C-alpha cells in the first residue's frame, strides 16, 4: 500500500506525513524566462510523487513585486504571471491529487507588500483614518526618531516614514522585514476577517493545508512599547519580546482551526513558529495548529549533545501539549545541511545521516527541494545576490535557492529550463551537473535512492505499527559520540557523530545512511534505524544534560 493510500484511510494523515518543499522559482522553468513556474512544476510532479512523499508545500506564488522573492504579497487570492495562471494552478492541484500528493500553500499573515491595495489606500487616506488602522502607523518623536526602538529582521530600524519630508503627515509605518513589507495590525478585527476570506478562498479550491509564515509575530505588544534592548535582532524575532509570542495570537489559530475543520476532509495548519520548544508547542494545542516546525532543531550543527538536549526538550513539550514536533533540517532560509555540517565529504555524509535520522523520528517531516540530491550551498557571486537580507543585513540566503540541476550536461541550465531560455535567475556552479537528478538516478548509492528507500521503509513500518506517530522518544549520547534515540519500545535510531567508528548497538539494522563495513561498526557520520531485540541491555548510556 502506498503512503498516501495508507494515510487516506486514517484520520490525522498529516501526523506522520513527509512533505516536499517546492520553492517554485528554483524548481523547474517551463516557459524559458529563467524563473521556475507552474508549467515546470506540473511537468515534474511525477518526480516528486516517485520520491514517496505525501505532499508538497509551495512557497508563495501570489502576485508580488518579488522584493522578498514572493513573501511580499500584493494580492493573496491570485497567481503572479511570473509563475503562470489560476487555471494552471487548478490543473496543478488536480494533477497532484491524482498522483496522491497533497498541496500546502504558504500564507503570509504578518505583512503584505507595500503595493497591496489596502496599504496603498492607507497611505493615501492619511493619519487617523480607518485605512491606516489596518497597519501600524505611528508618529515619531519631535527630534525625528522612529516611534520605538524595534529593529527589522533584515537589518536597520523596523520603521519607515510614509511620507518623508511632509510636515502634515509625520507618521511612520512598521515593517519587521523590509520597508516594502508593512506589518498588518492584528488588533484590528478587520484584518482577521480579511484573512479568514483568504483561507476560505484557497481551502474552497481544495488546497489541503497552509504553512503559516512568521506565525508567532502577528500581534505586537499593545501600545508598541520599546523593546528592552535596542540591539539588532539576533535570532529572527525572538530577541524582541514585544513583537513575538504575544498571548493574543493564539486566538487567531483557534479561529483558523475552526475554519480548517469546517471542510471535509479537514484542512491542515503548520506553523513557522521560531520559538523555544516549550513556547512553540503551545501553538499545537488541540484547538490550534496541527503542527509546528521544530525550529530549535532546524539550525543545529553536527553536535550529538546539542541534538540530544534539543530532542529531550521537544519530547518534554510533546508530553505536555500532545503534538509531536515537525522535523526539518533545511528550508529556503537557512544554509543547506551539507554545508552547515562542515562541507566536503564529511558534510555530504552527515547531511545524509541527518536526513535518515529525522525521517526515523515520530511526527511529520519536511524535505527541502534539492536535499534529496545532497546539494550544498552555492557561493553566489556578490553581484548576482538578490536576497533583501543581503542588501540590508549582509547575510545572503541565495546560496540555498539556486535553480535545481536536472541533467548532468550544462545545456539549458542543467535541464532547469527549456532550450533557448534566458539565464537562470541565480547562476548555477560548474559542479552542478554532478549533483543532478540524472546523476543520482544512475548511481544506486546516491542520496536520491537513499531517500526513496527510507520513505518506502517508513511507510511499511507505519503500516505494521512498528513506527507509531505518537511514539515517545528518549535521547542519549554515548561516550564515543554515538547519538541514540529510543523510539517507542521497538526502534533505536543511532547516529555516529564523533570522529571514530562506534560499535553498533544490539538489534537488526533496517536502514543505514552509508555502508557498514565491518558490519558491527557504525562509521563516523552514519545514521541507522535499528529494530531492537528486547530486552535492551548493556548500553552505556548517559543523559545529555
Ligand atoms: C520566510 C522568509 C521571508 C520572511 C518574511 C520567513 O520566515 O520563510 O523567506 O523572508 O518570512 O516573510
Coordinates of C-alpha atoms and ligand atoms in Angstrom, one line a residue:
X1 CA 0.0 0.0 0.0
X2 CA 1.4 3.4 -0.9
X3 CA 2.0 6.0 1.8
X4 CA -0.9 8.2 0.6
X5 CA -3.3 5.3 0.3
X6 CA -2.5 4.3 3.9
X7 CA -3.0 7.8 5.1
X8 CA -6.3 8.3 3.3
X9 CA -7.7 5.5 5.4
X10 CA -6.9 7.2 8.7
X11 CA -7.8 10.3 10.4
X12 CA -4.9 12.6 11.0
X13 CA -3.0 11.6 7.9
X14 CA -0.8 14.6 8.4
X15 CA 0.6 13.3 11.7
X16 CA 3.5 11.4 10.1
X17 CA 3.3 12.9 6.6
X18 CA 6.5 13.7 4.8
X19 CA 6.2 16.9 2.7
X20 CA 8.5 18.1 0.0
X21 CA 9.1 21.8 0.0
X22 CA 8.9 23.3 -3.5
X23 CA 10.5 26.8 -4.0
X24 CA 8.8 27.3 -7.3
X25 CA 11.2 29.9 -8.8
X26 CA 14.0 27.4 -8.5
X27 CA 12.3 24.0 -9.2
X28 CA 11.7 23.9 -12.9
X29 CA 11.3 26.6 -15.6
X30 CA 8.6 25.7 -18.2
X31 CA 8.3 29.0 -20.1
X32 CA 12.0 29.8 -20.6
X33 CA 12.3 33.0 -18.7
X34 CA 14.9 31.6 -16.3
X35 CA 12.5 31.5 -13.4
X36 CA 10.7 28.3 -12.3
X37 CA 7.0 28.2 -12.7
X38 CA 3.8 26.2 -12.7
X39 CA 4.4 24.7 -16.1
X40 CA 7.8 23.4 -15.0
X41 CA 6.3 22.0 -11.7
X42 CA 3.4 20.4 -13.5
X43 CA 5.8 18.6 -15.8
X44 CA 7.8 17.2 -12.9
X45 CA 5.1 16.3 -10.4
X46 CA 5.7 12.6 -11.2
X47 CA 9.3 13.1 -10.0
X48 CA 8.0 14.3 -6.6
X49 CA 5.5 11.5 -6.4
X50 CA 8.2 9.0 -7.2
X51 CA 10.1 10.1 -4.0
X52 CA 7.3 8.6 -2.0
X53 CA 6.4 11.8 -0.1
X54 CA 2.8 12.6 0.9
X55 CA 2.6 16.2 -0.4
X56 CA 4.1 19.4 -1.4
X57 CA 4.5 22.8 0.3
X58 CA 4.7 25.6 -2.2
X59 CA 6.3 28.8 -1.1
X60 CA 4.4 32.0 -2.3
X61 CA 3.4 32.4 -5.9
X62 CA 0.8 35.1 -5.5
X63 CA 1.2 38.5 -7.2
X64 CA 4.2 40.3 -5.7
X65 CA 6.8 42.8 -6.6
X66 CA 9.3 40.0 -5.6
X67 CA 11.3 42.2 -3.2
X68 CA 11.5 39.2 -0.8
X69 CA 11.0 36.6 -3.5
X70 CA 7.3 36.4 -3.1
X71 CA 7.0 37.0 0.7
X72 CA 5.8 40.5 -0.1
X73 CA 2.3 39.6 -1.4
X74 CA 0.2 42.3 -3.2
X75 CA -2.8 40.0 -3.8
X76 CA -3.4 37.0 -1.6
X77 CA -6.0 35.3 -3.9
X78 CA -4.4 35.3 -7.3
X79 CA -1.3 34.0 -9.2
X80 CA 1.6 36.1 -10.2
X81 CA 2.0 35.9 -14.1
X82 CA 5.7 35.1 -13.4
X83 CA 4.5 31.7 -12.3
X84 CA 1.5 31.1 -14.5
X85 CA -2.3 31.4 -14.3
X86 CA -5.0 30.4 -11.9
X87 CA -6.1 27.8 -14.5
X88 CA -2.7 26.3 -14.3
X89 CA -2.9 26.3 -10.5
X90 CA -6.2 24.4 -10.7
X91 CA -4.6 21.9 -13.0
X92 CA -1.6 21.5 -10.7
X93 CA -3.9 20.8 -7.8
X94 CA -5.9 18.3 -9.7
X95 CA -2.8 16.5 -11.1
X96 CA -1.1 16.5 -7.7
X97 CA -4.2 14.9 -6.1
X98 CA -4.4 12.3 -8.9
X99 CA -0.8 11.3 -8.0
X100 CA -1.7 11.1 -4.3
X101 CA 0.1 14.3 -3.4
X102 CA -1.5 16.9 -1.1
X103 CA -0.8 20.6 -1.7
X104 CA 0.1 23.0 1.1
X105 CA 0.4 26.7 0.3
X106 CA 2.3 29.4 2.2
X107 CA 0.1 32.1 3.8
X108 CA 1.9 35.3 4.9
X109 CA -0.3 37.0 7.5
X110 CA 2.3 39.1 9.3
X111 CA 2.9 41.5 6.5
X112 CA 2.0 42.2 2.8
X113 CA 3.6 44.2 0.0
X114 CA 3.7 48.0 0.1
X115 CA 1.9 47.6 -3.2
X116 CA -1.1 45.8 -1.7
X117 CA -4.2 47.9 -2.4
X118 CA -5.1 48.2 1.2
X119 CA -1.7 49.6 2.1
X120 CA -1.8 52.0 -0.8
X121 CA -5.3 53.1 0.4
X122 CA -3.8 53.6 3.9
X123 CA -1.0 55.8 2.6
X124 CA -3.5 57.9 0.6
X125 CA -6.1 58.2 3.4
X126 CA -3.7 59.9 5.8
X127 CA -3.3 60.0 9.6
X128 CA -6.2 58.9 11.8
X129 CA -8.1 57.1 9.0
X130 CA -9.7 53.7 9.3
X131 CA -7.5 52.7 6.3
X132 CA -4.3 53.4 8.3
X133 CA -5.7 51.3 11.2
X134 CA -5.3 48.2 9.1
X135 CA -1.5 48.6 9.6
X136 CA 0.8 50.0 12.3
X137 CA 1.2 53.7 11.7
X138 CA 2.5 55.9 14.4
X139 CA 4.1 59.3 14.9
X140 CA 7.8 59.5 15.7
X141 CA 9.4 61.8 18.2
X142 CA 9.9 65.5 17.6
X143 CA 13.6 65.0 17.0
X144 CA 12.9 62.8 14.0
X145 CA 13.4 59.4 15.7
X146 CA 11.0 56.5 14.9
X147 CA 8.1 55.6 17.2
X148 CA 10.2 53.0 19.1
X149 CA 13.5 51.1 19.1
X150 CA 12.4 47.9 17.2
X151 CA 14.8 46.5 14.7
X152 CA 14.0 44.8 11.4
X153 CA 15.0 41.2 10.9
X154 CA 16.7 42.2 7.7
X155 CA 18.7 45.0 9.5
X156 CA 18.1 48.6 10.5
X157 CA 15.1 50.2 12.1
X158 CA 11.7 48.5 11.7
X159 CA 10.1 51.8 10.8
X160 CA 9.9 54.0 7.7
X161 CA 8.4 57.4 7.2
X162 CA 5.3 57.0 5.0
X163 CA 5.7 60.5 3.5
X164 CA 9.3 61.6 4.1
X165 CA 9.7 65.3 4.4
X166 CA 5.9 66.0 4.8
X167 CA 5.0 68.4 7.6
X168 CA 1.4 67.3 7.7
X169 CA 1.9 63.6 7.6
X170 CA 4.6 62.8 10.2
X171 CA 3.7 59.1 10.6
X172 CA 5.9 56.1 10.3
X173 CA 4.8 52.5 9.5
X174 CA 6.1 49.3 10.9
X175 CA 7.9 46.6 8.9
X176 CA 9.6 43.8 10.8
X177 CA 11.2 42.8 7.5
X178 CA 12.0 45.1 4.6
X179 CA 10.3 48.6 4.1
X180 CA 8.4 47.0 1.2
X181 CA 6.7 44.6 3.7
X182 CA 4.4 46.6 6.0
X183 CA 3.0 44.7 9.0
X184 CA -0.7 44.2 9.4
X185 CA -2.4 45.4 12.6
X186 CA -3.9 42.2 14.0
X187 CA -5.6 44.2 16.9
X188 CA -8.0 45.5 14.2
X189 CA -10.7 42.8 13.7
X190 CA -11.0 43.8 10.0
X191 CA -7.6 42.2 9.5
X192 CA -8.7 38.9 11.0
X193 CA -11.9 38.9 8.8
X194 CA -9.8 39.7 5.7
X195 CA -7.5 36.7 6.3
X196 CA -10.5 34.4 7.0
X197 CA -11.5 35.2 3.5
X198 CA -8.0 34.3 2.2
X199 CA -8.1 30.9 3.9
X200 CA -11.6 30.2 2.6
X201 CA -10.6 31.1 -0.9
X202 CA -7.8 28.5 -1.1
X203 CA -9.5 25.9 1.1
X204 CA -12.5 26.2 -1.2
X205 CA -10.4 25.3 -4.2
X206 CA -9.3 22.1 -2.5
X207 CA -5.9 23.1 -1.1
X208 CA -5.1 20.6 1.7
X209 CA -3.2 22.8 4.1
X210 CA -1.3 26.0 4.9
X211 CA 2.2 26.7 6.1
X212 CA 1.9 29.9 8.2
X213 CA 4.7 32.4 7.8
X214 CA 6.2 34.1 10.9
X215 CA 3.2 32.6 12.8
X216 CA 4.3 33.8 16.2
X217 CA 4.7 37.5 15.4
X218 CA 1.3 38.7 14.2
X219 CA 0.4 40.6 17.4
X220 CA 2.6 43.3 18.7
X221 CA 2.6 44.4 22.4
X222 CA -0.2 46.9 23.0
X223 CA 0.9 50.5 22.7
X224 CA 4.1 49.5 20.7
X225 CA 6.5 49.9 23.7
X226 CA 10.3 49.9 23.3
X227 CA 12.0 46.5 23.3
X228 CA 14.2 46.0 26.4
X229 CA 17.2 46.3 24.2
X230 CA 17.9 48.2 21.0
X231 CA 20.5 45.5 20.0
X232 CA 20.0 44.2 16.4
X233 CA 17.7 41.2 16.3
X234 CA 20.0 38.2 16.5
X235 CA 17.7 35.2 16.2
X236 CA 14.7 36.0 14.0
X237 CA 12.3 37.9 16.1
X238 CA 12.9 36.0 19.3
X239 CA 15.1 38.7 20.8
X240 CA 12.3 41.2 20.8
X241 CA 9.7 40.0 23.3
X242 CA 7.4 42.9 22.2
X243 CA 6.8 41.5 18.7
X244 CA 7.0 37.8 19.4
X245 CA 4.7 35.3 21.1
X246 CA 2.0 37.6 22.4
X247 CA -0.8 35.7 24.0
X248 CA -3.5 37.2 21.8
X249 CA -2.0 35.4 18.7
X250 CA -3.4 32.0 19.9
X251 CA -7.0 33.3 19.3
X252 CA -6.1 33.6 15.6
X253 CA -5.1 30.0 15.3
X254 CA -8.2 28.8 17.3
X255 CA -10.3 30.7 14.7
X256 CA -8.2 29.3 11.8
X257 CA -8.6 25.7 13.2
X258 CA -12.4 26.1 13.3
X259 CA -12.2 27.2 9.6
X260 CA -9.9 24.3 8.7
X261 CA -12.1 21.8 10.5
X262 CA -15.2 23.0 8.7
X263 CA -14.0 21.5 5.4
X264 CA -14.2 17.8 4.5
X265 CA -11.7 16.5 4.7
X266 CA -10.3 18.9 7.3
X267 CA -7.5 21.2 6.2
X268 CA -4.2 21.2 8.0
X269 CA -2.2 24.1 9.5
X270 CA 1.5 24.0 10.0
X271 CA 3.3 26.9 11.6
X272 CA 6.6 28.6 11.2
X273 CA 6.9 29.2 14.9
X274 CA 10.5 30.2 15.6
X275 CA 10.5 29.8 19.3
X276 CA 12.0 27.6 22.0
X277 CA 10.3 24.1 22.2
X278 CA 8.1 24.8 25.3
X279 CA 6.7 28.0 23.8
X280 CA 6.3 26.6 20.2
X281 CA 4.4 23.6 21.5
X282 CA 1.7 25.9 22.8
X283 CA 0.7 26.6 19.2
X284 CA -0.1 23.0 18.6
X285 CA -2.6 22.6 21.4
X286 CA -5.6 20.5 20.2
X287 CA -7.7 23.5 19.2
X288 CA -4.9 25.4 17.4
X289 CA -2.5 24.4 14.6
X290 CA -1.9 20.8 13.7
X291 CA 1.8 21.1 13.5
X292 CA 4.7 23.4 14.1
X293 CA 8.3 23.1 12.8
X294 CA 10.8 22.1 15.4
X295 CA 12.8 25.3 15.0
X296 CA 15.2 24.5 17.8
X297 CA 16.3 21.6 15.6
X298 CA 16.3 23.2 12.2
X299 CA 19.5 25.1 12.7
X300 CA 21.6 22.6 14.8
X301 CA 25.2 21.9 13.8
X302 CA 26.8 18.4 13.9
X303 CA 26.8 18.1 17.7
X304 CA 25.4 15.0 19.5
X305 CA 25.0 16.7 22.9
X306 CA 23.0 19.6 21.2
X307 CA 20.8 17.1 19.3
X308 CA 20.1 15.1 22.4
X309 CA 19.4 18.2 24.5
X310 CA 17.0 19.7 22.0
X311 CA 15.4 16.3 21.3
X312 CA 14.8 16.0 25.1
X313 CA 13.3 19.4 25.3
X314 CA 11.0 18.7 22.3
X315 CA 9.9 15.5 23.9
X316 CA 9.0 17.2 27.2
X317 CA 7.0 19.8 25.2
X318 CA 5.2 17.0 23.3
X319 CA 4.3 15.3 26.6
X320 CA 2.9 18.5 27.9
X321 CA 0.9 19.6 24.8
X322 CA 0.3 16.4 22.9
X323 CA 1.6 17.2 19.4
X324 CA 4.8 15.6 18.1
X325 CA 7.3 18.1 16.5
X326 CA 7.5 18.5 12.8
X327 CA 11.1 17.8 11.7
X328 CA 13.2 19.6 9.1
X329 CA 16.9 20.2 8.6
X330 CA 16.6 22.6 5.6
X331 CA 14.5 25.2 4.1
X332 CA 14.9 28.2 1.8
X333 CA 16.0 30.5 4.6
X334 CA 19.0 28.6 6.0
X335 CA 22.3 27.1 5.0
X336 CA 21.9 23.7 3.4
X337 CA 22.9 20.8 5.7
X338 CA 25.8 19.6 3.6
X339 CA 27.5 23.0 4.1
X340 CA 26.2 23.6 7.7
X341 CA 27.5 20.2 8.8
X342 CA 31.1 21.0 7.6
X343 CA 31.0 20.8 3.8
X344 CA 33.2 18.4 1.7
X345 CA 32.9 14.6 2.1
X346 CA 32.1 14.7 5.7
X347 CA 29.4 17.4 5.3
X348 CA 27.9 15.2 2.5
X349 CA 27.8 12.1 4.7
X350 CA 26.5 14.0 7.7
X351 CA 23.7 15.6 5.7
X352 CA 22.6 12.1 4.5
X353 CA 22.8 10.8 8.1
X354 CA 20.9 13.7 9.4
X355 CA 18.1 13.2 6.9
X356 CA 17.9 9.5 7.7
X357 CA 17.7 10.4 11.4
X358 CA 14.8 12.8 11.1
X359 CA 12.9 10.5 8.8
X360 CA 13.1 7.9 11.5
X361 CA 11.6 10.2 14.2
X362 CA 7.9 10.3 15.1
X363 CA 5.9 13.2 13.7
X364 CA 5.8 14.9 10.3
X365 CA 9.0 15.7 8.3
X366 CA 9.9 18.1 5.6
X367 CA 12.4 17.7 2.8
X368 CA 13.6 20.9 1.0
X369 CA 13.9 20.5 -2.8
X370 CA 17.5 19.5 -3.6
X371 CA 18.1 18.0 -0.2
X372 CA 17.4 14.6 -1.8
X373 CA 20.3 15.5 -4.1
X374 CA 22.7 16.5 -1.3
X375 CA 23.0 20.0 -2.8
X376 CA 25.4 22.2 -0.8
X377 CA 25.1 26.0 -0.6
X378 CA 26.4 27.8 -3.6
X379 CA 28.7 30.8 -3.2
X380 CA 26.6 33.1 -5.4
X381 CA 28.8 35.9 -6.8
X382 CA 28.1 39.2 -4.9
X383 CA 26.8 41.0 -8.0
X384 CA 24.2 38.2 -8.5
X385 CA 22.7 38.2 -5.0
X386 CA 19.1 39.3 -4.8
X387 CA 18.1 38.5 -1.2
X388 CA 16.9 41.7 0.5
X389 CA 18.7 40.4 3.6
X390 CA 22.0 40.7 1.8
X391 CA 21.4 44.4 0.9
X392 CA 20.2 45.3 4.4
X393 CA 21.9 42.9 6.7
X394 CA 24.9 41.5 4.9
X395 CA 23.5 37.9 5.0
X396 CA 22.5 36.2 1.8
X397 CA 20.1 33.2 1.6
X398 CA 20.6 33.0 -2.2
X399 CA 23.1 30.1 -1.8
X400 CA 20.4 27.7 -0.7
X401 CA 18.0 28.8 -3.5
X402 CA 19.9 28.1 -6.7
X403 CA 17.8 26.5 -9.5
X404 CA 17.9 22.7 -9.4
X405 CA 20.1 20.6 -11.7
X406 CA 18.1 18.0 -13.5
X407 CA 20.7 16.8 -16.1
X408 CA 24.4 16.2 -16.0
X409 CA 25.1 18.3 -19.1
X410 CA 25.1 22.1 -18.6
X411 CA 22.8 22.8 -21.6
X412 CA 19.6 24.5 -20.7
X413 CA 20.7 25.4 -17.2
X414 CA 21.3 21.7 -16.3
X415 CA 17.8 20.9 -17.6
X416 CA 16.2 23.5 -15.4
X417 CA 15.0 25.5 -18.4
X418 CA 13.8 24.6 -21.9
X419 CA 16.0 25.1 -25.0
X420 CA 16.6 28.8 -25.9
X421 CA 15.7 30.0 -22.4
X422 CA 17.1 33.1 -20.6
X423 CA 19.9 32.6 -18.0
X424 CA 18.6 31.2 -14.7
X425 CA 17.7 33.8 -12.1
X426 CA 20.6 32.8 -9.9
X427 CA 23.8 31.4 -11.5
X428 CA 24.5 27.7 -11.2
X429 CA 28.0 26.5 -10.4
X430 CA 30.2 24.3 -12.7
X431 CA 29.8 21.2 -10.5
X432 CA 26.0 21.3 -10.6
X433 CA 25.6 18.5 -13.1
X434 CA 27.4 16.0 -10.8
X435 CA 24.6 16.6 -8.3
X436 CA 21.8 16.4 -10.8
X437 CA 18.7 14.2 -10.7
X438 CA 20.1 12.4 -13.7
X439 CA 23.5 11.7 -11.9
X440 CA 21.6 10.4 -8.8
X441 CA 19.4 8.2 -10.9
X442 CA 22.4 6.4 -12.4
X443 CA 24.1 5.7 -9.0
X444 CA 22.5 3.0 -6.8
X445 CA 24.2 4.5 -3.7
X446 CA 23.0 8.1 -4.4
X447 CA 21.2 10.2 -1.8
X448 CA 18.1 10.1 -4.1
X449 CA 18.0 6.3 -3.8
X450 CA 18.7 6.5 -0.1
X451 CA 15.7 8.9 0.4
X452 CA 13.2 6.9 -1.7
X453 CA 14.3 3.7 0.1
X454 CA 13.9 5.4 3.5
X455 CA 10.5 6.7 2.7
X456 CA 9.4 3.3 1.4
X457 CA 10.6 1.6 4.6
X458 CA 9.0 4.4 6.8
X459 CA 5.6 3.7 5.1
X460 CA 6.0 -0.1 5.7
X461 CA 7.0 0.4 9.4
X462 CA 4.0 2.7 9.9
X463 CA 1.7 0.2 8.2
X464 CA 3.0 -2.6 10.5
X465 CA 2.6 -0.4 13.6
X466 CA 6.4 -0.6 14.3
X467 CA 6.5 3.2 13.9
X468 CA 3.6 4.9 15.6
X469 CA 3.1 8.7 15.2
X470 CA 2.9 9.1 19.0
X471 CA 5.9 7.1 19.9
X472 CA 7.8 8.6 22.9
X473 CA 11.5 9.4 22.3
X474 CA 14.3 9.1 24.8
X475 CA 17.6 10.7 23.8
X476 CA 21.1 9.8 24.9
X477 CA 24.7 10.3 23.9
X478 CA 27.3 7.6 24.3
X479 CA 30.9 8.4 25.3
X480 CA 32.1 7.5 21.8
X481 CA 29.9 10.3 20.3
X482 CA 27.1 7.9 19.3
X483 CA 23.7 9.8 19.5
X484 CA 20.9 7.4 20.4
X485 CA 17.1 8.0 20.2
X486 CA 15.0 5.2 21.6
X487 CA 11.7 5.5 19.6
X488 CA 8.8 3.7 21.3
X489 CA 9.9 0.2 22.5
X490 CA 10.9 -1.3 19.2
X491 CA 13.2 1.2 17.4
X492 CA 16.5 2.7 18.1
X493 CA 17.9 5.4 15.9
X494 CA 21.7 5.8 16.1
X495 CA 23.9 8.5 14.6
X496 CA 27.7 8.3 14.8
X497 CA 28.6 12.0 15.5
X498 CA 32.1 11.6 16.8
X499 CA 35.3 11.1 14.8
X500 CA 35.8 7.4 15.1
X501 CA 33.7 4.3 14.3
X502 CA 31.2 3.3 17.0
X503 CA 30.3 -0.3 18.0
X504 CA 26.7 -1.0 16.8
X505 CA 24.1 -1.3 19.4
X506 CA 22.3 -4.7 19.6
X507 CA 19.5 -5.3 17.1
X508 CA 18.7 -5.6 13.4
X509 CA 19.8 -2.8 11.2
X510 CA 16.8 -1.8 9.0
X511 CA 18.4 1.2 7.2
X512 CA 21.8 2.8 7.1
X513 CA 22.9 6.1 5.5
X514 CA 26.3 4.6 4.5
X515 CA 27.6 1.1 4.1
X516 CA 28.5 -0.7 7.3
X517 CA 32.0 -2.2 6.9
X518 CA 32.8 -4.1 9.0
X519 CA 29.2 -4.8 9.9
X520 CA 29.5 -4.5 13.7
X521 CA 30.7 -0.8 13.5
X522 CA 29.0 2.4 12.6
X523 CA 31.5 4.6 10.6
X524 CA 31.6 8.2 11.6
X525 CA 28.9 10.4 10.1
X526 CA 26.5 7.5 9.6
X527 CA 22.9 7.0 10.9
X528 CA 21.0 3.8 11.2
X529 CA 17.5 2.6 12.1
X530 CA 17.7 -0.5 14.3
X531 CA 14.9 -2.9 15.3
X532 CA 15.6 -3.7 18.9
X533 CA 15.9 -7.2 20.3
X534 CA 14.4 -6.9 23.7
X535 CA 15.5 -6.6 26.4
X536 CA 17.8 -3.7 25.6
X537 CA 20.8 -4.0 27.9
X538 CA 24.5 -3.5 28.1
X539 CA 24.4 0.0 26.5
X540 CA 26.5 2.6 28.3
X541 CA 24.0 5.5 28.2
X542 CA 24.2 8.7 30.0
X543 CA 21.8 11.6 29.7
X544 CA 22.7 14.6 27.6
X545 CA 22.1 17.1 30.4
Ligands
LIG1 C1 10.1 33.3 5.1 C2 11.3 34.1 4.6 C3 10.8 35.5 4.5 C4 10.3 36.0 5.8 C5 9.5 37.3 5.7 C6 10.0 33.9 6.5 O1 10.1 33.3 7.6 O2 10.4 31.9 5.2 O3 11.7 33.6 3.4 O4 11.9 36.3 4.1 O5 9.4 35.1 6.4 O6 8.3 37.0 5.0

